[in-house]
């Protein structure tokens, strides 16, 4: 959509009506306000509305539509495709709407649409409660939950959307609606994986679970041990209890005290074991991998909120990610996965990851539009680098890593793990039947496709209103 010149009088009136702020080019806060996690994204919106209330959001939507501005919605700003920004349009920035209020008796939390996982996790920590969050503390709650929400706890408690109790949403018409099992149930269904297609989610209520302590162990080996390690990890996870999460991570060995000096800065094959419980329980359960004589080992017992901060991705890097969801992970797939690690950009924060699913992920409600939950394994090439000269190399590596394991793919994909990869991949993220149903919901709540900067679902034709 082409950019528009915003009328000064209209902008002044908009600013006056906001509890928050409207930032424009030339304002001191503008460059910070338009910075995203992915440093590849460099876009210049005409107006950034830093909303503080649902009323602000409604006013921003009306202002954007009345002035012909393309609308983007920003929560955490972690989406790899950078759709939280646009050029010459309006950004509805929710980051000031970040409060998290816990009801310990009901074991629920109400959290603002602009909160990060850290804000949520720190609010629940004093009560020994937690819910499935992203794998880093800086992920935005809104995009994470609306996309389905996979994380370290999903084998135990299910994806984030399985723990979703209600959503408050401002629609394209500026109306505020509530979605739950009892109110607007079809919209509530769509919000279990359908993303930001249906409006701006200003708050979520999520189910919490008792979790006073977690344990994490990071184990590192030289890459030539990768085949043996990955096979052993696969066999271990296929029999592991739901409390076990983590993954295999080919990575640059970090400059930490537990890492031998001759490994630092070089490619390593890592296994991360997360455990929803105490250290000794983890050690007993994870003996099949702990006993593989790692060259480096770090293990700690901590709160879930602290675990979430341990693996935060550094900001300021250029990003390209993809994913393939596998129906099986036999030895030939292991071999291809391990071989591709040799092309990882090292040293950098890039990672070549294998995540397990199963457990509560697989057992969860089959009716939600997240067909990827049935896959037992996920290969996730996660590319981060500094030099723009590495852009082509980084993108090619991620695409080839995905192609390596495509023979074992089940077809579905978690859309939060990928950028724009075409209509076929979009439909695969929901499943064809779910995609058609989501288009019907889209036609009801956003018939003009105002909210199209996302993994977009076009509204079903002839079904508006």
Tab-separated table of C-alpha atoms in Angstrom:
chain	number	residue	atom	x	y	z
A	1	UNK	CA	0.000	0.000	0.000
A	2	UNK	CA	1.344	3.446	-0.913
A	3	UNK	CA	2.240	5.862	1.858
A	4	UNK	CA	0.033	8.889	2.536
A	5	UNK	CA	0.699	12.374	3.777
A	6	UNK	CA	-1.070	12.700	7.120
A	7	UNK	CA	-3.096	15.878	7.560
A	8	UNK	CA	-1.597	17.965	10.374
A	9	UNK	CA	-4.993	18.914	11.777
A	10	UNK	CA	-6.158	15.298	11.843
A	11	UNK	CA	-2.897	14.226	13.494
A	12	UNK	CA	-3.202	16.932	16.142
A	13	UNK	CA	-6.735	15.826	16.962
A	14	UNK	CA	-5.616	12.207	17.152
A	15	UNK	CA	-2.801	13.085	19.548
A	16	UNK	CA	-5.144	15.044	21.784
A	17	UNK	CA	-7.489	12.089	22.168
A	18	UNK	CA	-4.818	9.542	23.100
A	19	UNK	CA	-3.843	8.528	26.607
A	20	UNK	CA	-0.599	7.394	25.015
A	21	UNK	CA	1.539	9.114	22.390
A	22	UNK	CA	1.635	9.454	18.622
A	23	UNK	CA	5.211	9.500	17.345
A	24	UNK	CA	6.145	10.751	13.881
A	25	UNK	CA	9.402	11.095	11.903
A	26	UNK	CA	11.543	13.807	13.462
A	27	UNK	CA	10.461	13.009	17.021
A	28	UNK	CA	13.349	12.076	19.305
A	29	UNK	CA	11.771	8.715	20.140
A	30	UNK	CA	11.027	7.753	16.520
A	31	UNK	CA	14.045	5.566	15.710
A	32	UNK	CA	13.792	3.594	18.950
A	33	UNK	CA	10.066	3.142	18.410
A	34	UNK	CA	10.558	1.653	14.952
A	35	UNK	CA	13.403	-0.727	15.834
A	36	UNK	CA	12.519	-4.421	15.644
A	37	UNK	CA	14.322	-7.563	16.775
A	38	UNK	CA	15.273	-8.421	13.181
A	39	UNK	CA	17.865	-5.850	12.117
A	40	UNK	CA	17.107	-6.592	8.456
A	41	UNK	CA	13.872	-4.625	8.844
A	42	UNK	CA	14.262	-0.882	8.280
A	43	UNK	CA	10.850	0.689	7.689
A	44	UNK	CA	9.590	4.202	8.341
A	45	UNK	CA	5.940	4.487	9.399
A	46	UNK	CA	4.175	7.841	9.143
A	47	UNK	CA	2.727	7.481	12.656
A	48	UNK	CA	3.482	5.163	15.575
A	49	UNK	CA	0.597	5.162	18.057
A	50	UNK	CA	1.924	4.053	21.447
A	51	UNK	CA	-1.381	2.973	22.953
A	52	UNK	CA	-2.096	2.720	26.672
A	53	UNK	CA	-5.734	1.582	26.611
A	54	UNK	CA	-8.178	-0.342	24.465
A	55	UNK	CA	-9.813	3.003	23.721
A	56	UNK	CA	-6.482	4.232	22.324
A	57	UNK	CA	-6.393	1.181	20.077
A	58	UNK	CA	-9.904	1.832	18.818
A	59	UNK	CA	-9.065	5.490	18.146
A	60	UNK	CA	-5.909	4.458	16.301
A	61	UNK	CA	-7.807	2.056	14.069
A	62	UNK	CA	-10.368	4.740	13.231
A	63	UNK	CA	-7.653	7.321	12.576
A	64	UNK	CA	-5.736	4.975	10.319
A	65	UNK	CA	-8.768	3.999	8.290
A	66	UNK	CA	-10.122	7.538	7.963
A	67	UNK	CA	-6.737	8.728	6.679
A	68	UNK	CA	-6.083	5.821	4.317
A	69	UNK	CA	-3.114	4.517	6.273
A	70	UNK	CA	-1.997	0.914	6.147
A	71	UNK	CA	-2.163	-0.494	9.681
A	72	UNK	CA	0.490	-2.647	11.357
A	73	UNK	CA	0.237	-3.998	14.899
A	74	UNK	CA	3.253	-4.314	17.181
A	75	UNK	CA	3.436	-6.424	20.311
A	76	UNK	CA	6.916	-7.752	21.072
A	77	UNK	CA	8.304	-7.043	17.592
A	78	UNK	CA	9.900	-10.506	17.332
A	79	UNK	CA	8.201	-11.689	14.132
A	80	UNK	CA	10.991	-12.509	11.682
A	81	UNK	CA	9.201	-11.012	8.650
A	82	UNK	CA	8.966	-7.611	10.327
A	83	UNK	CA	5.220	-7.185	9.781
A	84	UNK	CA	4.990	-5.126	12.982
A	85	UNK	CA	6.152	-2.170	10.873
A	86	UNK	CA	5.272	-0.615	7.539
A	87	UNK	CA	6.461	2.233	5.345
A	88	UNK	CA	4.353	5.376	5.430
A	89	UNK	CA	1.504	3.848	7.419
A	90	UNK	CA	0.266	3.617	11.004
A	91	UNK	CA	1.743	1.298	13.628
A	92	UNK	CA	-0.421	0.401	16.621
A	93	UNK	CA	2.273	-0.159	19.254
A	94	UNK	CA	0.949	-2.079	22.266
A	95	UNK	CA	4.106	-2.141	24.381
A	96	UNK	CA	2.687	0.200	27.024
A	97	UNK	CA	-0.183	-2.262	27.550
A	98	UNK	CA	1.936	-4.767	29.429
A	99	UNK	CA	0.378	-5.264	32.865
A	100	UNK	CA	0.073	-8.820	34.174
A	101	UNK	CA	-2.351	-9.545	37.029
A	102	UNK	CA	-2.359	-12.968	38.688
A	103	UNK	CA	-5.300	-14.606	40.436
A	104	UNK	CA	-3.483	-17.307	42.453
A	105	UNK	CA	-6.669	-18.974	43.657
A	106	UNK	CA	-8.138	-19.330	40.188
A	107	UNK	CA	-4.650	-20.013	38.789
A	108	UNK	CA	-5.101	-17.488	35.990
A	109	UNK	CA	-3.281	-14.420	34.733
A	110	UNK	CA	-4.653	-11.475	32.793
A	111	UNK	CA	-1.922	-9.949	30.654
A	112	UNK	CA	-1.857	-6.966	28.323
A	113	UNK	CA	-1.453	-7.420	24.592
A	114	UNK	CA	1.918	-5.631	24.575
A	115	UNK	CA	3.587	-7.635	27.354
A	116	UNK	CA	6.680	-9.716	26.838
A	117	UNK	CA	7.113	-13.201	28.242
A	118	UNK	CA	9.387	-11.774	30.944
A	119	UNK	CA	6.607	-9.523	32.212
A	120	UNK	CA	4.241	-12.506	32.373
A	121	UNK	CA	6.733	-14.914	33.911
A	122	UNK	CA	7.903	-12.487	36.593
A	123	UNK	CA	4.299	-11.811	37.590
A	124	UNK	CA	3.514	-15.497	38.087
A	125	UNK	CA	6.870	-16.442	39.667
A	126	UNK	CA	6.068	-15.377	43.275
A	127	UNK	CA	3.097	-17.760	43.307
A	128	UNK	CA	5.022	-20.779	42.006
A	129	UNK	CA	2.812	-20.740	38.904
A	130	UNK	CA	3.605	-20.733	35.191
A	131	UNK	CA	2.165	-21.303	31.749
A	132	UNK	CA	3.736	-22.243	28.439
A	133	UNK	CA	5.765	-19.314	27.140
A	134	UNK	CA	8.206	-18.729	24.333
A	135	UNK	CA	11.751	-19.951	24.622
A	136	UNK	CA	13.142	-16.486	25.365
A	137	UNK	CA	11.962	-13.751	27.713
A	138	UNK	CA	11.738	-11.016	25.052
A	139	UNK	CA	9.057	-12.687	22.930
A	140	UNK	CA	5.754	-10.802	22.839
A	141	UNK	CA	2.883	-12.621	24.534
A	142	UNK	CA	0.306	-11.527	21.944
A	143	UNK	CA	1.817	-12.841	18.719
A	144	UNK	CA	3.110	-15.909	20.548
A	145	UNK	CA	-0.272	-16.973	21.941
A	146	UNK	CA	-2.292	-16.071	18.844
A	147	UNK	CA	0.068	-18.135	16.692
A	148	UNK	CA	-0.363	-21.207	18.902
A	149	UNK	CA	2.615	-20.861	21.213
A	150	UNK	CA	5.332	-23.555	21.433
A	151	UNK	CA	7.888	-23.465	24.255
A	152	UNK	CA	9.910	-25.342	26.844
A	153	UNK	CA	6.796	-26.357	28.808
A	154	UNK	CA	4.523	-27.423	25.957
A	155	UNK	CA	5.112	-31.160	26.405
A	156	UNK	CA	3.905	-30.753	30.003
A	157	UNK	CA	1.172	-28.093	29.730
A	158	UNK	CA	0.391	-27.953	26.015
A	159	UNK	CA	0.930	-25.042	23.618
A	160	UNK	CA	0.063	-21.570	24.891
A	161	UNK	CA	-3.263	-21.514	23.051
A	162	UNK	CA	-4.385	-24.639	24.943
A	163	UNK	CA	-4.137	-22.489	28.076
A	164	UNK	CA	-6.052	-19.550	26.614
A	165	UNK	CA	-9.247	-18.748	28.532
A	166	UNK	CA	-10.329	-15.459	26.956
A	167	UNK	CA	-9.201	-12.602	24.725
A	168	UNK	CA	-10.291	-8.983	24.561
A	169	UNK	CA	-10.060	-7.726	20.992
A	170	UNK	CA	-10.640	-4.458	19.139
A	171	UNK	CA	-12.031	-5.152	15.680
A	172	UNK	CA	-11.511	-3.317	12.400
A	173	UNK	CA	-14.658	-1.294	13.165
A	174	UNK	CA	-13.197	-0.118	16.473
A	175	UNK	CA	-15.549	-2.282	18.509
A	176	UNK	CA	-14.313	-4.148	21.589
A	177	UNK	CA	-15.333	-7.798	21.800
A	178	UNK	CA	-14.523	-10.599	24.196
A	179	UNK	CA	-13.885	-14.121	22.991
A	180	UNK	CA	-14.059	-17.224	25.160
A	181	UNK	CA	-15.704	-20.636	25.072
A	182	UNK	CA	-19.008	-18.951	25.963
A	183	UNK	CA	-18.685	-15.600	24.167
A	184	UNK	CA	-18.053	-15.433	20.422
A	185	UNK	CA	-16.880	-19.058	20.439
A	186	UNK	CA	-16.105	-19.150	16.713
A	187	UNK	CA	-13.780	-16.172	17.081
A	188	UNK	CA	-12.247	-17.834	20.147
A	189	UNK	CA	-11.554	-20.925	18.048
A	190	UNK	CA	-9.898	-18.776	15.380
A	191	UNK	CA	-7.639	-17.128	17.945
A	192	UNK	CA	-6.066	-20.516	18.686
A	193	UNK	CA	-3.479	-20.200	15.929
A	194	UNK	CA	-5.098	-17.732	13.520
A	195	UNK	CA	-2.775	-14.898	14.515
A	196	UNK	CA	-3.576	-11.210	14.285
A	197	UNK	CA	-6.037	-11.533	11.434
A	198	UNK	CA	-9.210	-10.683	13.335
A	199	UNK	CA	-8.371	-7.542	15.303
A	200	UNK	CA	-5.988	-6.131	17.886
A	201	UNK	CA	-5.800	-8.298	21.016
A	202	UNK	CA	-5.523	-5.931	23.968
A	203	UNK	CA	-5.540	-8.541	26.745
A	204	UNK	CA	-5.426	-12.284	27.337
A	205	UNK	CA	-6.472	-14.470	30.244
A	206	UNK	CA	-4.365	-17.621	30.524
A	207	UNK	CA	-4.500	-20.733	32.694
A	208	UNK	CA	-1.584	-21.224	35.096
A	209	UNK	CA	-0.061	-24.401	36.512
A	210	UNK	CA	1.905	-25.094	39.706
A	211	UNK	CA	5.622	-25.014	38.866
A	212	UNK	CA	7.828	-23.881	41.759
A	213	UNK	CA	11.105	-24.982	40.156
A	214	UNK	CA	12.584	-26.128	36.862
A	215	UNK	CA	15.945	-27.625	35.964
A	216	UNK	CA	18.036	-26.983	32.870
A	217	UNK	CA	21.170	-28.723	31.650
A	218	UNK	CA	23.209	-27.626	28.626
A	219	UNK	CA	25.644	-30.253	27.332
A	220	UNK	CA	28.206	-29.670	24.558
A	221	UNK	CA	30.247	-32.004	22.353
A	222	UNK	CA	32.507	-31.464	19.343
A	223	UNK	CA	30.480	-31.622	16.106
A	224	UNK	CA	32.038	-34.938	15.052
A	225	UNK	CA	30.090	-36.514	17.939
A	226	UNK	CA	26.833	-35.152	16.530
A	227	UNK	CA	25.480	-38.319	14.939
A	228	UNK	CA	25.828	-40.370	18.117
A	229	UNK	CA	24.468	-37.562	20.293
A	230	UNK	CA	21.438	-36.824	18.136
A	231	UNK	CA	20.498	-40.490	17.791
A	232	UNK	CA	20.771	-40.944	21.553
A	233	UNK	CA	18.716	-37.823	22.190
A	234	UNK	CA	16.022	-38.985	19.763
A	235	UNK	CA	15.763	-42.373	21.440
A	236	UNK	CA	15.724	-40.765	24.892
A	237	UNK	CA	12.920	-38.324	24.041
A	238	UNK	CA	10.701	-40.952	22.499
A	239	UNK	CA	10.430	-42.555	25.956
A	240	UNK	CA	10.785	-39.442	28.124
A	241	UNK	CA	8.069	-38.180	30.478
A	242	UNK	CA	6.147	-35.001	29.676
A	243	UNK	CA	8.265	-33.012	32.136
A	244	UNK	CA	11.210	-33.187	29.725
A	245	UNK	CA	11.690	-30.499	27.079
A	246	UNK	CA	14.657	-28.866	25.420
A	247	UNK	CA	16.261	-29.826	22.117
A	248	UNK	CA	19.396	-30.478	20.108
A	249	UNK	CA	21.162	-27.236	19.222
A	250	UNK	CA	24.156	-26.961	16.900
A	251	UNK	CA	25.627	-23.634	17.946
A	252	UNK	CA	28.746	-21.548	18.506
A	253	UNK	CA	30.202	-22.631	21.855
A	254	UNK	CA	29.867	-19.606	24.160
A	255	UNK	CA	32.672	-18.000	26.217
A	256	UNK	CA	31.344	-19.328	29.524
A	257	UNK	CA	33.286	-20.781	32.447
A	258	UNK	CA	31.902	-24.280	31.902
A	259	UNK	CA	33.114	-24.370	28.267
A	260	UNK	CA	36.710	-25.506	27.616
A	261	UNK	CA	38.802	-22.757	26.037
A	262	UNK	CA	39.522	-24.792	22.919
A	263	UNK	CA	35.775	-25.088	22.193
A	264	UNK	CA	34.882	-21.401	22.563
A	265	UNK	CA	33.856	-19.726	19.318
A	266	UNK	CA	33.688	-23.000	17.409
A	267	UNK	CA	30.808	-25.154	16.213
A	268	UNK	CA	29.470	-27.482	18.899
A	269	UNK	CA	26.682	-30.024	19.111
A	270	UNK	CA	24.583	-29.191	22.139
A	271	UNK	CA	21.743	-30.828	23.990
A	272	UNK	CA	19.523	-28.728	26.186
A	273	UNK	CA	17.459	-30.680	28.692
A	274	UNK	CA	14.719	-28.725	30.440
A	275	UNK	CA	12.765	-30.420	33.202
A	276	UNK	CA	9.623	-29.294	34.996
A	277	UNK	CA	10.908	-30.354	38.395
A	278	UNK	CA	13.968	-30.709	40.601
A	279	UNK	CA	17.595	-31.387	39.704
A	280	UNK	CA	17.846	-34.963	40.966
A	281	UNK	CA	14.696	-35.973	39.132
A	282	UNK	CA	16.120	-34.518	35.933
A	283	UNK	CA	19.420	-36.343	36.403
A	284	UNK	CA	17.663	-39.648	36.940
A	285	UNK	CA	15.423	-39.232	33.903
A	286	UNK	CA	18.057	-37.776	31.544
A	287	UNK	CA	20.842	-40.270	32.250
A	288	UNK	CA	20.786	-41.509	28.605
A	289	UNK	CA	22.175	-38.140	27.446
A	290	UNK	CA	23.953	-36.995	30.609
A	291	UNK	CA	25.966	-40.196	30.443
A	292	UNK	CA	27.376	-39.488	26.965
A	293	UNK	CA	30.482	-37.810	28.425
A	294	UNK	CA	29.944	-34.240	27.222
A	295	UNK	CA	32.977	-31.981	26.882
A	296	UNK	CA	31.065	-29.202	28.652
A	297	UNK	CA	28.148	-29.333	31.072
A	298	UNK	CA	26.103	-26.713	32.881
A	299	UNK	CA	23.139	-27.698	35.040
A	300	UNK	CA	21.041	-25.503	37.275
A	301	UNK	CA	17.834	-25.557	39.267
A	302	UNK	CA	15.924	-22.273	39.051
A	303	UNK	CA	12.565	-20.600	38.585
A	304	UNK	CA	10.863	-20.829	35.213
A	305	UNK	CA	11.232	-17.056	34.794
A	306	UNK	CA	15.004	-17.382	35.188
A	307	UNK	CA	15.119	-20.268	32.722
A	308	UNK	CA	13.331	-18.093	30.174
A	309	UNK	CA	16.099	-15.464	30.380
A	310	UNK	CA	18.999	-17.903	29.957
A	311	UNK	CA	18.775	-18.224	26.199
A	312	UNK	CA	17.646	-14.759	25.157
A	313	UNK	CA	18.598	-14.039	21.560
A	314	UNK	CA	20.728	-10.899	21.286
A	315	UNK	CA	19.046	-7.974	19.522
A	316	UNK	CA	20.599	-6.145	16.582
A	317	UNK	CA	21.293	-9.175	14.387
A	318	UNK	CA	19.950	-9.926	10.938
A	319	UNK	CA	17.498	-12.832	11.077
A	320	UNK	CA	16.163	-15.526	8.805
A	321	UNK	CA	14.322	-18.592	10.148
A	322	UNK	CA	12.383	-21.529	8.797
A	323	UNK	CA	11.046	-24.856	10.060
A	324	UNK	CA	9.966	-28.320	8.992
A	325	UNK	CA	7.622	-30.483	11.066
A	326	UNK	CA	8.438	-34.161	10.830
A	327	UNK	CA	6.243	-37.215	11.104
A	328	UNK	CA	9.340	-39.281	11.966
A	329	UNK	CA	13.066	-38.785	12.474
A	330	UNK	CA	14.850	-41.942	11.294
A	331	UNK	CA	18.616	-42.336	10.955
A	332	UNK	CA	18.789	-40.931	7.386
A	333	UNK	CA	17.053	-37.753	8.607
A	334	UNK	CA	19.473	-37.561	11.545
A	335	UNK	CA	22.389	-37.792	9.118
A	336	UNK	CA	21.073	-34.973	6.947
A	337	UNK	CA	20.315	-32.801	9.963
A	338	UNK	CA	23.812	-33.223	11.352
A	339	UNK	CA	25.538	-32.711	8.004
A	340	UNK	CA	23.838	-29.348	7.447
A	341	UNK	CA	25.251	-28.010	10.713
A	342	UNK	CA	28.644	-27.680	9.010
A	343	UNK	CA	27.248	-24.747	6.991
A	344	UNK	CA	26.139	-22.780	10.058
A	345	UNK	CA	27.577	-19.245	10.214
A	346	UNK	CA	30.153	-19.505	13.020
A	347	UNK	CA	30.875	-17.598	15.131
A	348	UNK	CA	27.388	-16.078	15.397
A	349	UNK	CA	24.230	-16.627	17.450
A	350	UNK	CA	22.827	-18.798	14.623
A	351	UNK	CA	21.474	-22.170	15.706
A	352	UNK	CA	20.472	-25.372	13.927
A	353	UNK	CA	17.775	-26.782	16.190
A	354	UNK	CA	15.808	-29.985	16.666
A	355	UNK	CA	12.844	-29.587	19.009
A	356	UNK	CA	10.760	-32.466	20.387
A	357	UNK	CA	6.990	-32.340	20.604
A	358	UNK	CA	4.676	-35.125	21.767
A	359	UNK	CA	3.294	-35.255	25.293
A	360	UNK	CA	0.561	-32.697	25.986
A	361	UNK	CA	1.169	-31.070	22.585
A	362	UNK	CA	0.021	-34.181	20.751
A	363	UNK	CA	-2.784	-34.970	23.210
A	364	UNK	CA	-4.337	-31.500	23.054
A	365	UNK	CA	-7.584	-30.451	21.353
A	366	UNK	CA	-7.491	-31.601	17.735
A	367	UNK	CA	-10.076	-29.047	16.629
A	368	UNK	CA	-7.822	-25.992	16.910
A	369	UNK	CA	-6.211	-24.702	13.668
A	370	UNK	CA	-2.672	-25.803	14.583
A	371	UNK	CA	-2.166	-29.115	12.724
A	372	UNK	CA	1.566	-29.019	13.449
A	373	UNK	CA	0.838	-30.226	16.978
A	374	UNK	CA	0.736	-33.833	15.685
A	375	UNK	CA	4.394	-33.807	14.612
A	376	UNK	CA	6.802	-35.472	17.055
A	377	UNK	CA	9.827	-33.499	15.790
A	378	UNK	CA	10.655	-30.033	14.486
A	379	UNK	CA	13.773	-28.988	12.587
A	380	UNK	CA	14.227	-25.240	13.040
A	381	UNK	CA	17.115	-23.471	11.283
A	382	UNK	CA	17.467	-20.210	13.192
A	383	UNK	CA	19.828	-17.842	11.425
A	384	UNK	CA	21.279	-14.675	13.012
A	385	UNK	CA	24.282	-12.784	11.680
A	386	UNK	CA	25.740	-9.271	11.667
A	387	UNK	CA	27.155	-8.663	8.190
A	388	UNK	CA	24.680	-7.861	5.372
A	389	UNK	CA	27.130	-9.615	3.058
A	390	UNK	CA	26.041	-12.870	4.733
A	391	UNK	CA	22.343	-12.363	3.883
A	392	UNK	CA	22.267	-14.661	0.853
A	393	UNK	CA	24.371	-17.285	2.595
A	394	UNK	CA	22.208	-17.228	5.714
A	395	UNK	CA	18.924	-17.479	3.831
A	396	UNK	CA	20.241	-20.273	1.629
A	397	UNK	CA	21.448	-22.256	4.636
A	398	UNK	CA	18.042	-22.055	6.342
A	399	UNK	CA	16.188	-23.092	3.187
A	400	UNK	CA	18.539	-25.980	2.519
A	401	UNK	CA	18.300	-27.153	6.139
A	402	UNK	CA	14.559	-27.333	5.741
A	403	UNK	CA	14.814	-29.062	2.349
A	404	UNK	CA	17.154	-31.710	3.797
A	405	UNK	CA	14.404	-33.168	5.983
A	406	UNK	CA	11.426	-32.510	3.724
A	407	UNK	CA	11.131	-36.220	2.806
A	408	UNK	CA	9.985	-36.853	6.399
A	409	UNK	CA	7.765	-33.776	6.663
A	410	UNK	CA	4.122	-34.045	7.693
A	411	UNK	CA	3.395	-30.828	5.783
A	412	UNK	CA	2.088	-28.627	8.594
A	413	UNK	CA	4.153	-25.746	9.980
A	414	UNK	CA	4.042	-23.422	13.011
A	415	UNK	CA	3.791	-20.016	11.359
A	416	UNK	CA	5.533	-18.188	14.228
A	417	UNK	CA	8.728	-19.980	13.168
A	418	UNK	CA	8.752	-18.721	9.580
A	419	UNK	CA	8.503	-15.542	7.538
A	420	UNK	CA	6.765	-15.188	4.197
A	421	UNK	CA	7.164	-18.520	2.432
A	422	UNK	CA	4.190	-18.445	0.067
A	423	UNK	CA	0.488	-19.304	0.098
A	424	UNK	CA	1.024	-23.068	0.222
A	425	UNK	CA	2.994	-22.797	3.448
A	426	UNK	CA	0.407	-20.410	4.879
A	427	UNK	CA	-2.386	-22.896	4.256
A	428	UNK	CA	-0.180	-25.674	5.667
A	429	UNK	CA	0.086	-23.683	8.876
A	430	UNK	CA	-3.655	-24.041	9.479
A	431	UNK	CA	-4.674	-27.042	7.378
A	432	UNK	CA	-6.924	-26.570	4.306
A	433	UNK	CA	-10.255	-27.105	6.091
A	434	UNK	CA	-9.253	-24.845	8.962
A	435	UNK	CA	-8.048	-22.212	6.494
A	436	UNK	CA	-11.465	-22.079	4.862
A	437	UNK	CA	-13.167	-21.800	8.246
A	438	UNK	CA	-10.747	-19.070	9.341
A	439	UNK	CA	-11.569	-17.140	6.169
A	440	UNK	CA	-15.235	-17.176	7.215
A	441	UNK	CA	-14.332	-15.749	10.622
A	442	UNK	CA	-12.113	-13.176	8.936
A	443	UNK	CA	-15.015	-12.071	6.718
A	444	UNK	CA	-17.135	-11.447	9.791
A	445	UNK	CA	-14.621	-9.466	11.832
A	446	UNK	CA	-12.371	-7.893	9.176
A	447	UNK	CA	-14.138	-8.066	5.801
A	448	UNK	CA	-11.914	-5.385	4.239
A	449	UNK	CA	-8.707	-7.092	5.407
A	450	UNK	CA	-7.531	-4.078	7.376
A	451	UNK	CA	-5.266	-6.374	9.421
A	452	UNK	CA	-3.286	-7.906	6.583
A	453	UNK	CA	0.292	-7.392	7.780
A	454	UNK	CA	0.590	-10.883	9.257
A	455	UNK	CA	0.350	-14.456	8.038
A	456	UNK	CA	-2.691	-13.199	6.225
A	457	UNK	CA	-5.995	-14.975	5.761
A	458	UNK	CA	-8.077	-13.328	3.055
A	459	UNK	CA	-11.747	-12.911	4.036
A	460	UNK	CA	-14.139	-15.385	2.445
A	461	UNK	CA	-15.960	-13.732	-0.426
A	462	UNK	CA	-19.621	-12.906	-0.041
A	463	UNK	CA	-19.597	-13.562	3.729
A	464	UNK	CA	-18.970	-10.108	5.133
A	465	UNK	CA	-21.140	-8.799	7.959
